[in-house]
PDB file of C-alpha atoms in Angstrom:
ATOM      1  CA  UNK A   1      10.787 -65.143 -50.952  1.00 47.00           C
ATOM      2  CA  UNK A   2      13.455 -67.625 -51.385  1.00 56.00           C
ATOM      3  CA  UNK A   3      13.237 -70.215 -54.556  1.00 63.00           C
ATOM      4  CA  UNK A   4      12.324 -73.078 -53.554  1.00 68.00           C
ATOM      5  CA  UNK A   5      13.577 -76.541 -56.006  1.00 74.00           C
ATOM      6  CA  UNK A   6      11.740 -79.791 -56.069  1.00 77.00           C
ATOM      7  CA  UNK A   7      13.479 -82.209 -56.083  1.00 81.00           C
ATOM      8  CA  UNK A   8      12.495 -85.591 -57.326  1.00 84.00           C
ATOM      9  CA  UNK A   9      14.441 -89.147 -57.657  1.00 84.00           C
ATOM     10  CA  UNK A  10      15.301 -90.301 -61.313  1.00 85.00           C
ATOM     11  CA  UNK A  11      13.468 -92.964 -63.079  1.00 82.00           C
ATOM     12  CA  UNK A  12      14.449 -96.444 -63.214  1.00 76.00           C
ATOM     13  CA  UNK A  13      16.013 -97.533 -66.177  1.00 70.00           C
ATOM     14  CA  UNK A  14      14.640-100.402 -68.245  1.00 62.00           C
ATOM     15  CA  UNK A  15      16.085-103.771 -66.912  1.00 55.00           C
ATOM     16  CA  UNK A  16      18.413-105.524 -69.508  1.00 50.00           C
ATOM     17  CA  UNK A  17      16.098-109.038 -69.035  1.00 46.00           C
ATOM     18  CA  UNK A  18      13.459-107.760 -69.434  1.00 52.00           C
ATOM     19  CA  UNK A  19      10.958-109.326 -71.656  1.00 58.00           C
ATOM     20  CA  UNK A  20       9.655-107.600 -74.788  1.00 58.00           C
ATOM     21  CA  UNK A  21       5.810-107.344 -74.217  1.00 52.00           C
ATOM     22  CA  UNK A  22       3.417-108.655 -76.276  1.00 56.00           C
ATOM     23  CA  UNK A  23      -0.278-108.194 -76.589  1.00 53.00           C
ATOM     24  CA  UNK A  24      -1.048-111.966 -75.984  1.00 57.00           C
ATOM     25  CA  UNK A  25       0.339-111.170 -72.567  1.00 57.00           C
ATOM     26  CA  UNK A  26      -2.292-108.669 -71.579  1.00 54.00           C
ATOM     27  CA  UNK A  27      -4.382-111.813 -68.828  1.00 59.00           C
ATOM     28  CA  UNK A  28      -0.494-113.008 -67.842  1.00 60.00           C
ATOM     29  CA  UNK A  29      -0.871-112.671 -64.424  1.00 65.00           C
ATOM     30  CA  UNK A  30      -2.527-115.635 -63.201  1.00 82.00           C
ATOM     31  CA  UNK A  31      -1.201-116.758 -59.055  1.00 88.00           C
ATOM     32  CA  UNK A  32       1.962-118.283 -60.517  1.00 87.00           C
ATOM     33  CA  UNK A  33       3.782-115.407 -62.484  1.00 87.00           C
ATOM     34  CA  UNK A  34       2.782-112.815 -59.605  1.00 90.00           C
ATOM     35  CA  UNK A  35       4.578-115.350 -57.612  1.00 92.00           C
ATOM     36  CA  UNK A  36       7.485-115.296 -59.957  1.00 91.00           C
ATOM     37  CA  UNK A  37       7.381-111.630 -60.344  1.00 90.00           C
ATOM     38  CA  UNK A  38       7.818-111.170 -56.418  1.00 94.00           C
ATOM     39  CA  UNK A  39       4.250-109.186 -56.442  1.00 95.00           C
ATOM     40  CA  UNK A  40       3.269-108.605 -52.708  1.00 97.00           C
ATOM     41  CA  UNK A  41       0.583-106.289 -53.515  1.00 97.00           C
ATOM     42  CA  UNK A  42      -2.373-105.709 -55.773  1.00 96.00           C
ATOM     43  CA  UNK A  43      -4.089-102.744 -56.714  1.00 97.00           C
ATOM     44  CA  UNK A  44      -7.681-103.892 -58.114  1.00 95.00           C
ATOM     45  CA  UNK A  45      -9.794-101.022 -60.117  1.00 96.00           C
ATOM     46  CA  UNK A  46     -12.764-102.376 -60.936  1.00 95.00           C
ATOM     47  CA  UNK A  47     -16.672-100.974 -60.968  1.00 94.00           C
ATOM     48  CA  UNK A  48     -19.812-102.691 -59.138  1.00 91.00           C
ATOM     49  CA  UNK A  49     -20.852-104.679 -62.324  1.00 91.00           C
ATOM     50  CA  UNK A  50     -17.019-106.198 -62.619  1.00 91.00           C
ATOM     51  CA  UNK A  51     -16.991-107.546 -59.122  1.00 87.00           C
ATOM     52  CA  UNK A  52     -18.056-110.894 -59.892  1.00 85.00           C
ATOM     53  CA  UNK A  53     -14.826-111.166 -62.232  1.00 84.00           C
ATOM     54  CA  UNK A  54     -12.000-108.702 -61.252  1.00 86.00           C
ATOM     55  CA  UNK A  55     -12.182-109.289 -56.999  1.00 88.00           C
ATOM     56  CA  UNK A  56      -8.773-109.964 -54.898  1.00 91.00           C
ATOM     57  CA  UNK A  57      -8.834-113.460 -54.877  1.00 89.00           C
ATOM     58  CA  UNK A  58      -5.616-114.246 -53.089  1.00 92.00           C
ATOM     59  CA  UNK A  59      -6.541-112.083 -49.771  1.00 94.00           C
ATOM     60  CA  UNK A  60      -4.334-114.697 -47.999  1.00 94.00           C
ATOM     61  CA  UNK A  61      -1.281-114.012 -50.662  1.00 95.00           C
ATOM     62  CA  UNK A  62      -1.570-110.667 -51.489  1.00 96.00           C
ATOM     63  CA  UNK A  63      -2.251-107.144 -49.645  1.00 97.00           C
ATOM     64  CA  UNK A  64      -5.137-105.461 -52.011  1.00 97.00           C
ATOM     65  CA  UNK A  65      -6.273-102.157 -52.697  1.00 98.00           C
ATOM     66  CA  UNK A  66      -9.804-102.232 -54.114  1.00 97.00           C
ATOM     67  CA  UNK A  67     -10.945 -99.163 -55.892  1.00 97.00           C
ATOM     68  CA  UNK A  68     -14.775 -98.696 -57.551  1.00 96.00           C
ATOM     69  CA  UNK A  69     -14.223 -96.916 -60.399  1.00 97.00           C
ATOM     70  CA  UNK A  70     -15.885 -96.924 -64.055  1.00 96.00           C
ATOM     71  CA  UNK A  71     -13.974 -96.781 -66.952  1.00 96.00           C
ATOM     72  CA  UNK A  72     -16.100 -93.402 -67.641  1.00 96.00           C
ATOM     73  CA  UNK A  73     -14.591 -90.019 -68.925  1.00 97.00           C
ATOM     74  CA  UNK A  74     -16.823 -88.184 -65.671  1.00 97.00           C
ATOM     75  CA  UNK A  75     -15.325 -90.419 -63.300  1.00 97.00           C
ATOM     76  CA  UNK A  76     -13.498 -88.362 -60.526  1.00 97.00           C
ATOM     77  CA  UNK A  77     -10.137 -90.164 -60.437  1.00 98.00           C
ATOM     78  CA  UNK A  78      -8.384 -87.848 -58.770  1.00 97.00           C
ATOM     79  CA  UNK A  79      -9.681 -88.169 -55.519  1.00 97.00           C
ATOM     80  CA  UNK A  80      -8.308 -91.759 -55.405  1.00 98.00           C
ATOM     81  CA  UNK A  81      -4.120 -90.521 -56.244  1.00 97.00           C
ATOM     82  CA  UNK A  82      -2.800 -89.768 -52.728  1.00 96.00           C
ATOM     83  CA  UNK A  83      -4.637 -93.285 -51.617  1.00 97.00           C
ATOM     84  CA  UNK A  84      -2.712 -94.857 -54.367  1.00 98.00           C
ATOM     85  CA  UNK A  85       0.403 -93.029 -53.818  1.00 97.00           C
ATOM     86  CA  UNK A  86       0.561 -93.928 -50.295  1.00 98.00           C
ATOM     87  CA  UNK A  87      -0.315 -97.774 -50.935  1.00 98.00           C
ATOM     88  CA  UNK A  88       2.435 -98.386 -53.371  1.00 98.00           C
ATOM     89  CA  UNK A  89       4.845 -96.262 -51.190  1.00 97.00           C
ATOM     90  CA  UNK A  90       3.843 -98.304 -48.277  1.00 97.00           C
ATOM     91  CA  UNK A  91       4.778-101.552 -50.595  1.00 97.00           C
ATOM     92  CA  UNK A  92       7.916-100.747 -52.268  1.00 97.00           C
ATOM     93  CA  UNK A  93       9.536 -99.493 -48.634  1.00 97.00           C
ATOM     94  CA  UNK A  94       8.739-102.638 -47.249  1.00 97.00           C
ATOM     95  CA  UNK A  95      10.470-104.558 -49.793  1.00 97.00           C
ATOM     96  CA  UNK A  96       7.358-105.438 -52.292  1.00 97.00           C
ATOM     97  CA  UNK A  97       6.121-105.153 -55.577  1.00 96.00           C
ATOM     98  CA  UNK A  98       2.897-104.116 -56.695  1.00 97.00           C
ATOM     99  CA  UNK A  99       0.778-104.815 -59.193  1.00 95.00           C
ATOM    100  CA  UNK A 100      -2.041-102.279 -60.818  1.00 96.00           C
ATOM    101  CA  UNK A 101      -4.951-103.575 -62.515  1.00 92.00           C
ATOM    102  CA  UNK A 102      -8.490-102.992 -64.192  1.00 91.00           C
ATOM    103  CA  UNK A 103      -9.866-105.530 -66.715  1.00 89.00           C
ATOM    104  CA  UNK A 104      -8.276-105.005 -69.672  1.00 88.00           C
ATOM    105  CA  UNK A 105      -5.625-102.990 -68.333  1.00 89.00           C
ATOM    106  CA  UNK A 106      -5.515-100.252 -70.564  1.00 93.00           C
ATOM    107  CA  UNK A 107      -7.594 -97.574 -69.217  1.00 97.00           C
ATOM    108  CA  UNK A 108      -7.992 -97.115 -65.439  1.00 97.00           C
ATOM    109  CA  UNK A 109      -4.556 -99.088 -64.285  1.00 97.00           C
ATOM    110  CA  UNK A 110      -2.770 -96.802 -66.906  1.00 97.00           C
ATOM    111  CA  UNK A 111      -4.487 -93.944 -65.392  1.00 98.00           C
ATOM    112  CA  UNK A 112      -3.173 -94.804 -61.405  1.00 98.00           C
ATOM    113  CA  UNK A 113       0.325 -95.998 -62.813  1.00 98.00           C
ATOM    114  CA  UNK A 114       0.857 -92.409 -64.846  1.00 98.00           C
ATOM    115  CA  UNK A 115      -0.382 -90.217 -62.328  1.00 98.00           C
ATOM    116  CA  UNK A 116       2.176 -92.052 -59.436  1.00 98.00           C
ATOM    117  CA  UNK A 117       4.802 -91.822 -62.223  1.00 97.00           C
ATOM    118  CA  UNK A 118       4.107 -88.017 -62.353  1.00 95.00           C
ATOM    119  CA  UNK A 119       3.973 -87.361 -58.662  1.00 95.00           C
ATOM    120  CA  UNK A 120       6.705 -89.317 -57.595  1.00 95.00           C
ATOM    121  CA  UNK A 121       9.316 -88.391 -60.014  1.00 93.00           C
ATOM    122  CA  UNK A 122       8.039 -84.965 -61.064  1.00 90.00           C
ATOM    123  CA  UNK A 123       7.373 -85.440 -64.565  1.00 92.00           C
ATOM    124  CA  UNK A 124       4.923 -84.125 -66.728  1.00 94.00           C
ATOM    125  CA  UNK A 125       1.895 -86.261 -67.848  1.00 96.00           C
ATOM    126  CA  UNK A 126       3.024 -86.721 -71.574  1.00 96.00           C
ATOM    127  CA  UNK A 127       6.438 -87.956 -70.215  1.00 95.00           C
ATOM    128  CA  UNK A 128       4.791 -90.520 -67.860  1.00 96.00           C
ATOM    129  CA  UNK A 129       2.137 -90.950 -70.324  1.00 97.00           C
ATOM    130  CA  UNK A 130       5.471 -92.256 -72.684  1.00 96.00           C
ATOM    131  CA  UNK A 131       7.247 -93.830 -70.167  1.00 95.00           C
ATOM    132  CA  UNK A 132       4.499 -96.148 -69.260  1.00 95.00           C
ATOM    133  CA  UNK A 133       3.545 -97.034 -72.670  1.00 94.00           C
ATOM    134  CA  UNK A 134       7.070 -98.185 -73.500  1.00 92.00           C
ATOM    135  CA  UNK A 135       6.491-100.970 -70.983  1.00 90.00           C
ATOM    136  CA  UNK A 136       2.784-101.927 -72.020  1.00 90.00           C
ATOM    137  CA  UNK A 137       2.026-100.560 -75.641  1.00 89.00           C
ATOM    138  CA  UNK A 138      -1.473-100.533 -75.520  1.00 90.00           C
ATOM    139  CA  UNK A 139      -2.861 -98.115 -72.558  1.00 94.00           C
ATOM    140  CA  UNK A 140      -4.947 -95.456 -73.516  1.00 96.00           C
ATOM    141  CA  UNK A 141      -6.598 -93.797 -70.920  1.00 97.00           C
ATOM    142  CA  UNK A 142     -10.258 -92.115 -71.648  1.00 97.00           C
ATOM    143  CA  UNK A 143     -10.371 -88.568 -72.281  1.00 98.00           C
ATOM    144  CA  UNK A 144     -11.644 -87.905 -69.093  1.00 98.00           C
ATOM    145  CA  UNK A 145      -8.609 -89.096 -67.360  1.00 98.00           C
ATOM    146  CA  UNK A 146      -6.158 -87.695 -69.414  1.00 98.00           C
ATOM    147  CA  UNK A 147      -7.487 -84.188 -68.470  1.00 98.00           C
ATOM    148  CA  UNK A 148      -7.692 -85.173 -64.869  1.00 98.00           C
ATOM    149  CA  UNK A 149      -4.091 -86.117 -65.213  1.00 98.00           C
ATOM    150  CA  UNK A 150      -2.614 -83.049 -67.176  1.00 97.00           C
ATOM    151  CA  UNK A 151      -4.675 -81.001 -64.417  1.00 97.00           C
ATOM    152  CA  UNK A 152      -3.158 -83.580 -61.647  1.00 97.00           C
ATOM    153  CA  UNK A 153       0.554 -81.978 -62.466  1.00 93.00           C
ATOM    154  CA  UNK A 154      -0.690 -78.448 -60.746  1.00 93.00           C
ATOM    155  CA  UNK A 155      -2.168 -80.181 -57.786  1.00 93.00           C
ATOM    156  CA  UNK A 156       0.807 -82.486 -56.949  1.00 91.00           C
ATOM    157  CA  UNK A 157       3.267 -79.508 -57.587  1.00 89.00           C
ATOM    158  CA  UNK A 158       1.427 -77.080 -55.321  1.00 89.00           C
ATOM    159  CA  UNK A 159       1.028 -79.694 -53.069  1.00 86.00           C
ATOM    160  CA  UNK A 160       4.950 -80.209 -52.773  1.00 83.00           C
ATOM    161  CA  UNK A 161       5.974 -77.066 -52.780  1.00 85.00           C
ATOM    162  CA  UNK A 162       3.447 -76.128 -49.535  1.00 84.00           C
ATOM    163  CA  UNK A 163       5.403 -78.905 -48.047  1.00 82.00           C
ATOM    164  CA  UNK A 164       8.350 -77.995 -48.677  1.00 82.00           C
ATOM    165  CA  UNK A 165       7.628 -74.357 -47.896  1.00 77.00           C
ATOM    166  CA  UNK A 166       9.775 -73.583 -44.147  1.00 68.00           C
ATOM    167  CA  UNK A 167       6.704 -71.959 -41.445  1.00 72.00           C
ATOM    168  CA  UNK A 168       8.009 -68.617 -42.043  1.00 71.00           C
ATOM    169  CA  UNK A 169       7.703 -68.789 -45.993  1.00 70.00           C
ATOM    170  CA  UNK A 170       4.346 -70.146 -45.520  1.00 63.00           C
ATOM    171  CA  UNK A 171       3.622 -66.785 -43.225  1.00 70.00           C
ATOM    172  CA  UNK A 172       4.865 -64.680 -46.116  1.00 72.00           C
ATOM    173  CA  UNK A 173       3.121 -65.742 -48.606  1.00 66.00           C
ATOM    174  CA  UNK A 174      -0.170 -65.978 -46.746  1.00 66.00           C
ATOM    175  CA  UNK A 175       0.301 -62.426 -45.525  1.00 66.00           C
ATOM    176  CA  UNK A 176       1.030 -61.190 -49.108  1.00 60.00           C
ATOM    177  CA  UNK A 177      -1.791 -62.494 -51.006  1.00 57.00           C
ATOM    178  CA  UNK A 178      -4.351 -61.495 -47.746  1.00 55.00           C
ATOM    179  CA  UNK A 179      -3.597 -58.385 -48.097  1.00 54.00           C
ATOM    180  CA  UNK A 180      -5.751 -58.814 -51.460  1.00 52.00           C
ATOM    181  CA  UNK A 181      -8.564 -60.347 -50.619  1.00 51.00           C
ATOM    182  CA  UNK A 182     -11.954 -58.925 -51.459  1.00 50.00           C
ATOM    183  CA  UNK A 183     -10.081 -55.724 -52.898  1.00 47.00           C
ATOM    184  CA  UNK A 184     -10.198 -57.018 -56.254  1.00 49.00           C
ATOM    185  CA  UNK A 185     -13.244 -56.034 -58.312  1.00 50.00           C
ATOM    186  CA  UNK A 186     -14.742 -57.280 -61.482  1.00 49.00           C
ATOM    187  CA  UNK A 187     -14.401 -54.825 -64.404  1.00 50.00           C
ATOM    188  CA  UNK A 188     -16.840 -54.867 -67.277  1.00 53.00           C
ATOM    189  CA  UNK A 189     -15.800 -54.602 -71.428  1.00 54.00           C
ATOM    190  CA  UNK A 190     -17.299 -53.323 -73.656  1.00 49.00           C
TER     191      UNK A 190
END
C-alpha cells in the first residue's frame, strides 16, 4: 500500500501589533472591540443554568454558534469538533473572524480552540495546548477534556487519512483486514 502524507498548512505567526494580554482583559469583548476586532462570528459554549448570562445577544451583528455544554470532566466534547470545525471554516473562507467563548474563558473555549488548532494544522495536543496558551495565559481545560483531546489526535488523523485514501487503497485495506475477522481468538494466561 502506498504511503500516504498529510499534509497540513503552517501556523500563523504571532502578529508584530499585537497586544500583550493581560488578565484584566479576560470580559474585553463587549459590542465595541468585537467591532474593532472585525469579529463576524461567535461561538457561545455555555450550559442551561448560564443562559440567562452568556446568550448571543447581537443575533442581528453576529452569526452564532450556541453549544450546551458543562464545564464537567464527563462531558462528551468530542461530539461537538467537526460542528466547530466546519463553523469556523465556514467563517474564515468568507472573509470573517470568529470569536470562541464560555464564561470565563478558560475551560470549554480553550477546549474548541485546541482541538481546531490540532485538526486543522496537524499538531499534537500539547503543541496546540502551547500555542494557544501563548495568546491567553490562563486556559486550563478540565481533565476530562484534555483526555478527550489527546484521544481527539487519533480520530482526526484516521479521519484524514480515510479521506485521503484513493477508492482502490480503501479496497485494499478493507480486503486485508476482512480477511481477519472473527478468526482471531482470545487466548488465556496463566
Amino acid at each position: 500500500m502506498e504511503d500516504l502524507k498529510l499534509e497540513f498548512p503552517s501556523l500563523p505567526q504571532c502578529k508584530e501589533d499585537a497586544e500583550e494580554w493581560t488578565y484584566p482583559m479576560r470580559r474585553e469583548m463587549q459590542l465595541p472591540i468585537l467591532q474593532k476586532h472585525g469579529i463576524t462570528h461567535i461561538i457561545c459554549i455555555r450550559q442551561n443554568i448560564e443562559a440567562n448570562f452568556i446568550k448571543p445577544n447581537f443575533q442581528q451583528l453576529f452569526r452564532y454558534l450556541v453549544l450546551d455544554i458543562a464545564d464537567n470532566p464527563v462531558e462528551n466534547i468530542i461530539r461537538f469538533f467537526p460542528m466547530t470545525k466546519e463553523f469556523i471554516d465556514g467563517s474564515l473562507q468568507a472573509g470573517g473572524k470568529v470569536l470562541v467563548h464560555g464564561n470565563a474563558g478558560i475551560s470549554r473555549s480553550a477546549a474548541f480552540v485546541i482541538a481546531y488548532i490540532m485538526e486543522t494544522f496537524g499538531m499534537k495536543y500539547r503543541d496546540a495546548f502551547a500555542y494557544v496558551q501563548e495568546r491567553r495565559f490562563c486556559i486550563n481545560p478540565n481533565a476530562g477534556f484534555v483526555h478527550q483531546l489527546q484521544e481527539y489526535e487519533a480520530i482526526y488523523l484516521a479521519k484524514l487519512t480515510i479521506q485521503m485514501m484513493s477508492p482502490l487503497q480503501m479496497e485494499r485495506s478493507l480486503s486485508v483486514h476482512s480477511g481477519t475477522t472473527g478468526s482471531l481468538k482470545r487466548t488465556r494466561r496463566r
